[in-house]
Amino acid sequence: MADTIVDAVSRALDEAPERNFRETVDLAINLRDLDLNDPSKRVDESIVLPAGTGQETKIVVFATGETALQAEEVADQVMDGDDLEDLGDDTDAAKDLADEIDFFVAEANMMQDIGRYLGTVLGPRGKMPTPLQPDDDVVEVVNRMKNTVQLRSRDRRTFHTRVGAEDMSADEIAENIDVIVRRLEATLEKGPLNIDGIFVKTTMGPSVEVRA
């Protein structure tokens, strides 16, 4: 019998061995009765966690002018058109950046150039930038993304996402998991029937089933 979300999180936290680093708390999701070779059946969702991720989320903003100045207050790095061209000429640097950064944001008028210079690097990683419209508040967008995780199955029946950190409360982590499960059930073709099992664990700890 699967535990309730709060009980499962509490057990996962309690049973995790002591480590000399701050562990993340992850959710493992097993799907069933889905043809994941069909891209339209795959899970690909960005979800804002109500209690936050409990971890640092790295964000790069492609922007110029006033938007770039505002972005410097909240983003890890701000890049302009020249930086973009430089990355386009240095595939290794572009790949390193793509692997290091969680999310990219870009002014809408830069998206075409980003596709040209970085599309082959960011596209396969599912990290093409979120377009920033002229009336969007870049600070608000970046701050929201700091609490965002990607729920992405690709073609795998089992996939993972971050739901918190070990020093968050069980209630906070459970609240995050509840939001993820609700979104997942709403996204899947047959809702809960497409879920084979959900497990929560710390980085090095044992898995605890949340639901069957």
PDB file of C-alpha atoms in Angstrom:
ATOM      1  CA  MET A   1       0.000   0.000   0.000  1.00  0.00           C
ATOM      2  CA  ALA A   2       1.446   3.359  -1.003  1.00  0.00           C
ATOM      3  CA  ASP A   3       1.844   6.022   1.643  1.00  0.00           C
ATOM      4  CA  THR A   4       0.108   9.382   1.516  1.00  0.00           C
ATOM      5  CA  ILE A   5       2.355  12.095   0.125  1.00  0.00           C
ATOM      6  CA  VAL A   6       3.269  13.641   3.509  1.00  0.00           C
ATOM      7  CA  ASP A   7       3.900  10.222   5.077  1.00  0.00           C
ATOM      8  CA  ALA A   8       6.056   9.133   2.144  1.00  0.00           C
ATOM      9  CA  VAL A   9       8.133  12.317   2.261  1.00  0.00           C
ATOM     10  CA  SER A  10       8.564  12.035   6.031  1.00  0.00           C
ATOM     11  CA  ARG A  11       9.777   8.445   5.675  1.00  0.00           C
ATOM     12  CA  ALA A  12      12.157   9.355   2.846  1.00  0.00           C
ATOM     13  CA  LEU A  13      13.668  12.155   4.942  1.00  0.00           C
ATOM     14  CA  ASP A  14      13.844  10.076   8.129  1.00  0.00           C
ATOM     15  CA  GLU A  15      15.406   7.044   6.444  1.00  0.00           C
ATOM     16  CA  ALA A  16      18.009   8.983   4.471  1.00  0.00           C
ATOM     17  CA  PRO A  17      21.529   8.336   5.831  1.00  0.00           C
ATOM     18  CA  GLU A  18      23.484  11.319   7.125  1.00  0.00           C
ATOM     19  CA  ARG A  19      25.602  12.950   4.405  1.00  0.00           C
ATOM     20  CA  ASN A  20      28.119  15.770   4.481  1.00  0.00           C
ATOM     21  CA  PHE A  21      26.259  17.679   1.782  1.00  0.00           C
ATOM     22  CA  ARG A  22      22.757  19.075   1.336  1.00  0.00           C
ATOM     23  CA  GLU A  23      20.759  16.498  -0.576  1.00  0.00           C
ATOM     24  CA  THR A  24      17.997  17.227  -3.043  1.00  0.00           C
ATOM     25  CA  VAL A  25      14.661  15.450  -2.836  1.00  0.00           C
ATOM     26  CA  ASP A  26      13.616  13.863  -6.115  1.00  0.00           C
ATOM     27  CA  LEU A  27      10.485  12.286  -7.520  1.00  0.00           C
ATOM     28  CA  ALA A  28      10.691   9.208  -9.755  1.00  0.00           C
ATOM     29  CA  ILE A  29       7.672   8.669 -11.989  1.00  0.00           C
ATOM     30  CA  ASN A  30       6.913   5.400 -13.791  1.00  0.00           C
ATOM     31  CA  LEU A  31       4.490   5.534 -16.713  1.00  0.00           C
ATOM     32  CA  ARG A  32       2.530   2.736 -18.383  1.00  0.00           C
ATOM     33  CA  ASP A  33       0.337   2.115 -21.430  1.00  0.00           C
ATOM     34  CA  LEU A  34       1.862   4.989 -23.412  1.00  0.00           C
ATOM     35  CA  ASP A  35       3.706   4.875 -26.722  1.00  0.00           C
ATOM     36  CA  LEU A  36       6.538   7.245 -25.833  1.00  0.00           C
ATOM     37  CA  ASN A  37       8.068   6.798 -29.281  1.00  0.00           C
ATOM     38  CA  ASP A  38       5.269   9.157 -30.312  1.00  0.00           C
ATOM     39  CA  PRO A  39       6.469  12.648 -29.243  1.00  0.00           C
ATOM     40  CA  SER A  40       2.871  13.812 -28.760  1.00  0.00           C
ATOM     41  CA  LYS A  41       2.439  11.246 -25.951  1.00  0.00           C
ATOM     42  CA  ARG A  42       5.504  12.387 -24.006  1.00  0.00           C
ATOM     43  CA  VAL A  43       5.407  14.491 -20.863  1.00  0.00           C
ATOM     44  CA  ASP A  44       6.991  17.936 -21.268  1.00  0.00           C
ATOM     45  CA  GLU A  45       5.780  20.441 -18.679  1.00  0.00           C
ATOM     46  CA  SER A  46       7.241  23.409 -16.800  1.00  0.00           C
ATOM     47  CA  ILE A  47       5.817  23.518 -13.279  1.00  0.00           C
ATOM     48  CA  VAL A  48       6.146  26.282 -10.696  1.00  0.00           C
ATOM     49  CA  LEU A  49       6.580  24.683  -7.262  1.00  0.00           C
ATOM     50  CA  PRO A  50       4.564  26.524  -4.582  1.00  0.00           C
ATOM     51  CA  ALA A  51       7.191  25.900  -1.878  1.00  0.00           C
ATOM     52  CA  GLY A  52      10.166  26.471  -4.207  1.00  0.00           C
ATOM     53  CA  THR A  53      12.792  24.002  -5.380  1.00  0.00           C
ATOM     54  CA  GLY A  54      15.038  24.364  -2.348  1.00  0.00           C
ATOM     55  CA  GLN A  55      17.969  24.666  -4.720  1.00  0.00           C
ATOM     56  CA  GLU A  56      19.703  27.345  -6.735  1.00  0.00           C
ATOM     57  CA  THR A  57      18.272  27.560 -10.238  1.00  0.00           C
ATOM     58  CA  LYS A  58      20.630  29.051 -12.820  1.00  0.00           C
ATOM     59  CA  ILE A  59      19.083  31.341 -15.415  1.00  0.00           C
ATOM     60  CA  VAL A  60      20.568  33.183 -18.406  1.00  0.00           C
ATOM     61  CA  VAL A  61      18.744  36.075 -20.060  1.00  0.00           C
ATOM     62  CA  PHE A  62      19.404  37.158 -23.643  1.00  0.00           C
ATOM     63  CA  ALA A  63      18.493  40.839 -23.781  1.00  0.00           C
ATOM     64  CA  THR A  64      19.644  44.371 -24.555  1.00  0.00           C
ATOM     65  CA  GLY A  65      18.973  47.880 -23.255  1.00  0.00           C
ATOM     66  CA  GLU A  66      16.733  48.441 -20.265  1.00  0.00           C
ATOM     67  CA  THR A  67      15.616  44.811 -20.125  1.00  0.00           C
ATOM     68  CA  ALA A  68      19.244  43.699 -19.843  1.00  0.00           C
ATOM     69  CA  LEU A  69      19.851  46.158 -17.001  1.00  0.00           C
ATOM     70  CA  GLN A  70      16.823  44.885 -15.092  1.00  0.00           C
ATOM     71  CA  ALA A  71      17.770  41.254 -15.734  1.00  0.00           C
ATOM     72  CA  GLU A  72      21.213  41.783 -14.215  1.00  0.00           C
ATOM     73  CA  GLU A  73      19.542  42.134 -10.805  1.00  0.00           C
ATOM     74  CA  VAL A  74      18.083  38.620 -10.853  1.00  0.00           C
ATOM     75  CA  ALA A  75      19.696  36.469 -13.565  1.00  0.00           C
ATOM     76  CA  ASP A  76      22.968  34.560 -13.248  1.00  0.00           C
ATOM     77  CA  GLN A  77      24.144  35.984 -16.552  1.00  0.00           C
ATOM     78  CA  VAL A  78      22.868  38.427 -19.163  1.00  0.00           C
ATOM     79  CA  MET A  79      23.988  38.087 -22.780  1.00  0.00           C
ATOM     80  CA  ASP A  80      23.527  40.347 -25.795  1.00  0.00           C
ATOM     81  CA  GLY A  81      23.675  39.748 -29.548  1.00  0.00           C
ATOM     82  CA  ASP A  82      27.473  39.768 -29.657  1.00  0.00           C
ATOM     83  CA  ASP A  83      27.652  37.137 -26.911  1.00  0.00           C
ATOM     84  CA  LEU A  84      25.155  35.069 -28.870  1.00  0.00           C
ATOM     85  CA  GLU A  85      27.284  35.203 -32.024  1.00  0.00           C
ATOM     86  CA  ASP A  86      30.365  34.209 -30.038  1.00  0.00           C
ATOM     87  CA  LEU A  87      28.544  31.166 -28.699  1.00  0.00           C
ATOM     88  CA  GLY A  88      27.440  30.296 -32.210  1.00  0.00           C
ATOM     89  CA  ASP A  89      31.114  30.166 -33.221  1.00  0.00           C
ATOM     90  CA  ASP A  90      32.158  28.049 -30.216  1.00  0.00           C
ATOM     91  CA  THR A  91      30.119  24.860 -29.995  1.00  0.00           C
ATOM     92  CA  ASP A  92      31.989  23.560 -26.932  1.00  0.00           C
ATOM     93  CA  ALA A  93      31.298  26.757 -24.987  1.00  0.00           C
ATOM     94  CA  ALA A  94      27.651  26.645 -26.064  1.00  0.00           C
ATOM     95  CA  LYS A  95      27.309  23.031 -24.890  1.00  0.00           C
ATOM     96  CA  ASP A  96      28.984  23.824 -21.560  1.00  0.00           C
ATOM     97  CA  LEU A  97      26.581  26.720 -21.006  1.00  0.00           C
ATOM     98  CA  ALA A  98      23.555  24.622 -21.967  1.00  0.00           C
ATOM     99  CA  ASP A  99      24.538  21.886 -19.523  1.00  0.00           C
ATOM    100  CA  GLU A 100      25.256  24.322 -16.679  1.00  0.00           C
ATOM    101  CA  ILE A 101      22.151  26.519 -16.977  1.00  0.00           C
ATOM    102  CA  ASP A 102      18.663  25.379 -15.946  1.00  0.00           C
ATOM    103  CA  PHE A 103      16.599  27.897 -17.933  1.00  0.00           C
ATOM    104  CA  PHE A 104      17.077  30.491 -20.647  1.00  0.00           C
ATOM    105  CA  VAL A 105      14.942  33.590 -21.237  1.00  0.00           C
ATOM    106  CA  ALA A 106      15.205  35.814 -24.297  1.00  0.00           C
ATOM    107  CA  GLU A 107      13.609  38.935 -25.686  1.00  0.00           C
ATOM    108  CA  ALA A 108      11.202  37.812 -28.391  1.00  0.00           C
ATOM    109  CA  ASN A 109      13.058  39.730 -31.111  1.00  0.00           C
ATOM    110  CA  MET A 110      16.212  37.694 -30.386  1.00  0.00           C
ATOM    111  CA  MET A 111      14.557  34.289 -30.706  1.00  0.00           C
ATOM    112  CA  GLN A 112      15.252  33.951 -34.438  1.00  0.00           C
ATOM    113  CA  ASP A 113      18.984  34.523 -33.929  1.00  0.00           C
ATOM    114  CA  ILE A 114      19.018  32.148 -30.962  1.00  0.00           C
ATOM    115  CA  GLY A 115      17.456  29.479 -33.156  1.00  0.00           C
ATOM    116  CA  ARG A 116      20.138  30.091 -35.780  1.00  0.00           C
ATOM    117  CA  TYR A 117      23.136  30.149 -33.451  1.00  0.00           C
ATOM    118  CA  LEU A 118      22.082  27.837 -30.605  1.00  0.00           C
ATOM    119  CA  GLY A 119      19.106  25.824 -31.848  1.00  0.00           C
ATOM    120  CA  THR A 120      21.120  22.643 -32.423  1.00  0.00           C
ATOM    121  CA  VAL A 121      22.540  22.859 -28.884  1.00  0.00           C
ATOM    122  CA  LEU A 122      19.525  24.021 -26.871  1.00  0.00           C
ATOM    123  CA  GLY A 123      16.799  22.264 -28.853  1.00  0.00           C
ATOM    124  CA  PRO A 124      17.776  18.632 -28.138  1.00  0.00           C
ATOM    125  CA  ARG A 125      18.246  19.503 -24.457  1.00  0.00           C
ATOM    126  CA  GLY A 126      14.751  20.968 -24.218  1.00  0.00           C
ATOM    127  CA  LYS A 127      16.251  24.327 -23.228  1.00  0.00           C
ATOM    128  CA  MET A 128      15.159  26.761 -25.918  1.00  0.00           C
ATOM    129  CA  PRO A 129      14.517  30.117 -24.206  1.00  0.00           C
ATOM    130  CA  THR A 130      11.196  31.305 -22.916  1.00  0.00           C
ATOM    131  CA  PRO A 131      10.328  34.310 -25.126  1.00  0.00           C
ATOM    132  CA  LEU A 132      10.023  37.620 -23.287  1.00  0.00           C
ATOM    133  CA  GLN A 133       7.364  39.888 -24.765  1.00  0.00           C
ATOM    134  CA  PRO A 134       7.849  43.701 -24.729  1.00  0.00           C
ATOM    135  CA  ASP A 135       5.368  44.189 -21.864  1.00  0.00           C
ATOM    136  CA  ASP A 136       6.692  41.302 -19.742  1.00  0.00           C
ATOM    137  CA  ASP A 137       8.476  42.098 -16.481  1.00  0.00           C
ATOM    138  CA  VAL A 138      11.815  40.311 -16.814  1.00  0.00           C
ATOM    139  CA  VAL A 139      12.403  40.362 -13.029  1.00  0.00           C
ATOM    140  CA  GLU A 140       9.043  38.716 -12.389  1.00  0.00           C
ATOM    141  CA  VAL A 141       9.624  36.105 -15.125  1.00  0.00           C
ATOM    142  CA  VAL A 142      13.091  35.182 -13.829  1.00  0.00           C
ATOM    143  CA  ASN A 143      11.953  34.997 -10.201  1.00  0.00           C
ATOM    144  CA  ARG A 144       9.090  32.699 -11.192  1.00  0.00           C
ATOM    145  CA  MET A 145      11.468  30.455 -13.119  1.00  0.00           C
ATOM    146  CA  LYS A 146      13.698  30.118 -10.058  1.00  0.00           C
ATOM    147  CA  ASN A 147      10.859  28.080  -8.539  1.00  0.00           C
ATOM    148  CA  THR A 148      10.221  26.090 -11.725  1.00  0.00           C
ATOM    149  CA  VAL A 149      11.118  22.498 -12.549  1.00  0.00           C
ATOM    150  CA  GLN A 150      10.887  20.591 -15.819  1.00  0.00           C
ATOM    151  CA  LEU A 151       8.755  17.471 -15.963  1.00  0.00           C
ATOM    152  CA  ARG A 152      10.114  15.733 -19.057  1.00  0.00           C
ATOM    153  CA  SER A 153       9.804  12.038 -19.918  1.00  0.00           C
ATOM    154  CA  ARG A 154      11.380  12.080 -23.387  1.00  0.00           C
ATOM    155  CA  ASP A 155      11.045   8.454 -24.600  1.00  0.00           C
ATOM    156  CA  ARG A 156      11.632   6.891 -21.178  1.00  0.00           C
ATOM    157  CA  ARG A 157       8.970   5.160 -19.105  1.00  0.00           C
ATOM    158  CA  THR A 158      10.743   6.226 -15.898  1.00  0.00           C
ATOM    159  CA  PHE A 159      11.901   9.797 -15.370  1.00  0.00           C
ATOM    160  CA  HIS A 160      12.804  12.102 -12.484  1.00  0.00           C
ATOM    161  CA  THR A 161      12.273  15.654 -11.325  1.00  0.00           C
ATOM    162  CA  ARG A 162      13.427  17.692  -8.349  1.00  0.00           C
ATOM    163  CA  VAL A 163      10.797  18.462  -5.701  1.00  0.00           C
ATOM    164  CA  GLY A 164      12.826  20.064  -2.906  1.00  0.00           C
ATOM    165  CA  ALA A 165      15.776  19.747  -0.549  1.00  0.00           C
ATOM    166  CA  GLU A 166      16.286  17.735   2.624  1.00  0.00           C
ATOM    167  CA  ASP A 167      16.104  20.790   4.894  1.00  0.00           C
ATOM    168  CA  MET A 168      12.619  21.710   3.680  1.00  0.00           C
ATOM    169  CA  SER A 169       9.670  20.464   5.736  1.00  0.00           C
ATOM    170  CA  ALA A 170       7.773  17.337   4.719  1.00  0.00           C
ATOM    171  CA  ASP A 171       4.652  19.491   4.277  1.00  0.00           C
ATOM    172  CA  GLU A 172       6.442  21.849   1.859  1.00  0.00           C
ATOM    173  CA  ILE A 173       7.828  19.005  -0.226  1.00  0.00           C
ATOM    174  CA  ALA A 174       4.458  17.227  -0.194  1.00  0.00           C
ATOM    175  CA  GLU A 175       2.779  20.418  -1.436  1.00  0.00           C
ATOM    176  CA  ASN A 176       5.218  20.501  -4.364  1.00  0.00           C
ATOM    177  CA  ILE A 177       4.610  16.829  -5.158  1.00  0.00           C
ATOM    178  CA  ASP A 178       0.836  17.317  -5.051  1.00  0.00           C
ATOM    179  CA  VAL A 179       1.074  20.081  -7.677  1.00  0.00           C
ATOM    180  CA  ILE A 180       3.258  17.882  -9.900  1.00  0.00           C
ATOM    181  CA  VAL A 181       0.979  14.849  -9.614  1.00  0.00           C
ATOM    182  CA  ARG A 182      -2.123  16.914 -10.399  1.00  0.00           C
ATOM    183  CA  ARG A 183      -0.466  18.412 -13.486  1.00  0.00           C
ATOM    184  CA  LEU A 184       0.784  15.007 -14.587  1.00  0.00           C
ATOM    185  CA  GLU A 185      -2.643  13.416 -14.268  1.00  0.00           C
ATOM    186  CA  ALA A 186      -4.193  16.284 -16.235  1.00  0.00           C
ATOM    187  CA  THR A 187      -1.569  15.914 -18.974  1.00  0.00           C
ATOM    188  CA  LEU A 188      -1.603  12.154 -19.499  1.00  0.00           C
ATOM    189  CA  GLU A 189      -3.962  10.565 -22.008  1.00  0.00           C
ATOM    190  CA  LYS A 190      -5.650   8.327 -19.418  1.00  0.00           C
ATOM    191  CA  GLY A 191      -4.790  10.404 -16.356  1.00  0.00           C
ATOM    192  CA  PRO A 192      -3.927   8.332 -13.258  1.00  0.00           C
ATOM    193  CA  LEU A 193      -4.270   5.101 -15.279  1.00  0.00           C
ATOM    194  CA  ASN A 194      -1.061   5.990 -17.140  1.00  0.00           C
ATOM    195  CA  ILE A 195       0.893   6.191 -13.874  1.00  0.00           C
ATOM    196  CA  ASP A 196       2.542   2.932 -12.788  1.00  0.00           C
ATOM    197  CA  GLY A 197       4.061   4.321  -9.614  1.00  0.00           C
ATOM    198  CA  ILE A 198       5.568   7.408  -8.011  1.00  0.00           C
ATOM    199  CA  PHE A 199       8.492   7.323  -5.600  1.00  0.00           C
ATOM    200  CA  VAL A 200      10.190   9.990  -3.488  1.00  0.00           C
ATOM    201  CA  LYS A 201      13.798   9.860  -2.286  1.00  0.00           C
ATOM    202  CA  THR A 202      16.713  12.010  -1.228  1.00  0.00           C
ATOM    203  CA  THR A 203      19.818  11.982  -3.448  1.00  0.00           C
ATOM    204  CA  MET A 204      21.392   9.007  -1.651  1.00  0.00           C
ATOM    205  CA  GLY A 205      18.436   7.708   0.343  1.00  0.00           C
ATOM    206  CA  PRO A 206      15.961   4.853  -0.179  1.00  0.00           C
ATOM    207  CA  SER A 207      12.899   5.222  -2.408  1.00  0.00           C
ATOM    208  CA  VAL A 208       9.472   5.424  -0.777  1.00  0.00           C
ATOM    209  CA  GLU A 209       6.350   4.865  -2.858  1.00  0.00           C
ATOM    210  CA  VAL A 210       3.950   7.795  -2.836  1.00  0.00           C
ATOM    211  CA  ARG A 211       1.117   6.117  -4.678  1.00  0.00           C
ATOM    212  CA  ALA A 212       0.428   2.967  -6.648  1.00  0.00           C
TER     213      ALA A 212
END
